[in-house]
């Protein structure tokens, strides 16, 4: 028996005895950050602090050169100058998911202090949630994604108005890089439902955080020269949001306005052409009034976006400005009539001219023939020729009769 074994018994007894009055503490350490595991005691003097890790190996001890778990050298550090003051807290540097688990602080000295058990969990909180129409699938799918999160959060889809869960066709992929998760979920858009709101909700594994992103696509058509209301309401009772309206006529979005609900300050890019209702916007109704629409300039996609804490709501509105159908039809038919009349007049004129020319040709031919006949047969009624030459344009048949 080595002296170590002799000491095991009273040590074990101490552990068992103090277990009952040990303090349990839970600490959340953030990914790649330093973290303090608390351990305090009433100092009398000469106390020794030992920290044991998740595998019950000795991580660090004060004042003594105990054999240390090599993986924790330089990672788990005591505040040596604080120990005499009753602060035996441990500094765990650059926390990673593998550092999760139960740690134990054991203080030995003249007075036995209870052990402190610290349960460490490591968290990489969500920083963002993206919800967009997926270009890869020809805009038929929605993509909801969050990156670099630990532990993997829970993601779910829903719609407004509600749709049966089975009707929502989704595929979710989870992959880990450097211990952090990236979650990507795709949802097939519902067929034949154009004005539905898709909601992606992501809840952190520890339940403290819920992020929500929603998207709605809709379409309106309007008449050139008129005003148009583009509807956009924040979901629920959204507080402290920023509202942005933008316009996508081709490939680059143009900013229309930004509104900050905290300051109630609006930055207008389209002053005089687009307007918010100052009172309603405060209550989360960001509908935009567009004035004096011109079809080529104002047709395109308008995007309304509410951004608040862990909550975004986006509405894409396709606007098709057309010339008034009736006016268009009226214009079309009147121009058709004008064209028809012009064509008719031209046709009549041409027919008349052709007729006249033909008549002239026919008549001169017949006159020639008549002349010839006259020459051949000098006995001819002269008055007949005179009458026909005077009235040939009035009586076609007179000449026709000669051919
Ligand atoms: C122990 O000391 C460290 C370093 O000064 C300090 O950050 C920590 O808050 C102290 N803990 C307590 C419980 O006083
Ligand atoms: C909105 O206003 C508040 C208060 O001034 C400010 O803290 C916040 O950053 C503003 N938000 C944006 C997006 O400008
Ligand atoms: C706009 O509306 C007109 C008439 O309804 C339609 O012919 C045209 O294709 C629409 N344009 C777009 C871009 O949707």
Coordinates of N, CA and C and ligand atoms in Angstrom, one line a residue, residues 240-244 258-265 307, ligand 2:
X240 N -40.4 48.0 -31.5 CA -39.0 48.4 -31.9 C -38.5 47.8 -33.1
X241 N -39.2 48.2 -34.2 CA -38.8 47.6 -35.5 C -38.3 48.7 -36.4
X242 N -37.6 48.2 -37.5 CA -37.2 49.1 -38.6 C -38.0 48.6 -39.8
X243 N -38.7 49.5 -40.5 CA -39.4 49.1 -41.7 C -38.7 49.7 -42.9
X244 N -38.5 48.8 -43.9 CA -37.8 49.2 -45.1 C -38.7 48.9 -46.3
X258 N -37.1 54.2 -45.2 CA -36.7 53.4 -44.0 C -37.4 54.2 -42.9
X259 N -38.1 53.4 -42.0 CA -38.8 54.0 -40.9 C -38.3 53.3 -39.6
X260 N -37.9 54.0 -38.6 CA -37.5 53.5 -37.3 C -38.6 53.7 -36.3
X261 N -39.2 52.7 -35.7 CA -40.3 52.9 -34.8 C -39.9 53.4 -33.5
X262 N -38.6 53.3 -33.1 CA -38.1 53.8 -31.8 C -38.0 55.4 -31.9
X263 N -37.5 55.8 -33.1 CA -37.3 57.2 -33.2 C -38.5 57.9 -34.0
X264 N -39.3 57.0 -34.7 CA -40.3 57.5 -35.6 C -39.8 58.4 -36.7
X265 N -38.6 58.0 -37.1 CA -37.9 58.8 -38.1 C -38.0 58.1 -39.4
X307 N -38.0 44.5 -39.5 CA -36.9 43.9 -38.8 C -37.0 44.3 -37.3
Ligands
LIG2 C1 -33.6 53.1 -34.6 O1 -33.5 54.1 -33.6 C2 -32.9 53.6 -32.3 C3 -33.0 54.7 -31.3 O2 -32.3 55.9 -31.8 C4 -31.5 53.1 -32.6 O3 -30.9 52.6 -31.5 C5 -31.5 52.1 -33.7 O4 -30.2 51.7 -34.0 C6 -32.2 52.6 -34.9 N1 -32.3 51.5 -35.9 C7 -31.9 51.6 -37.1 C8 -32.0 50.4 -37.9 O5 -31.4 52.6 -37.6

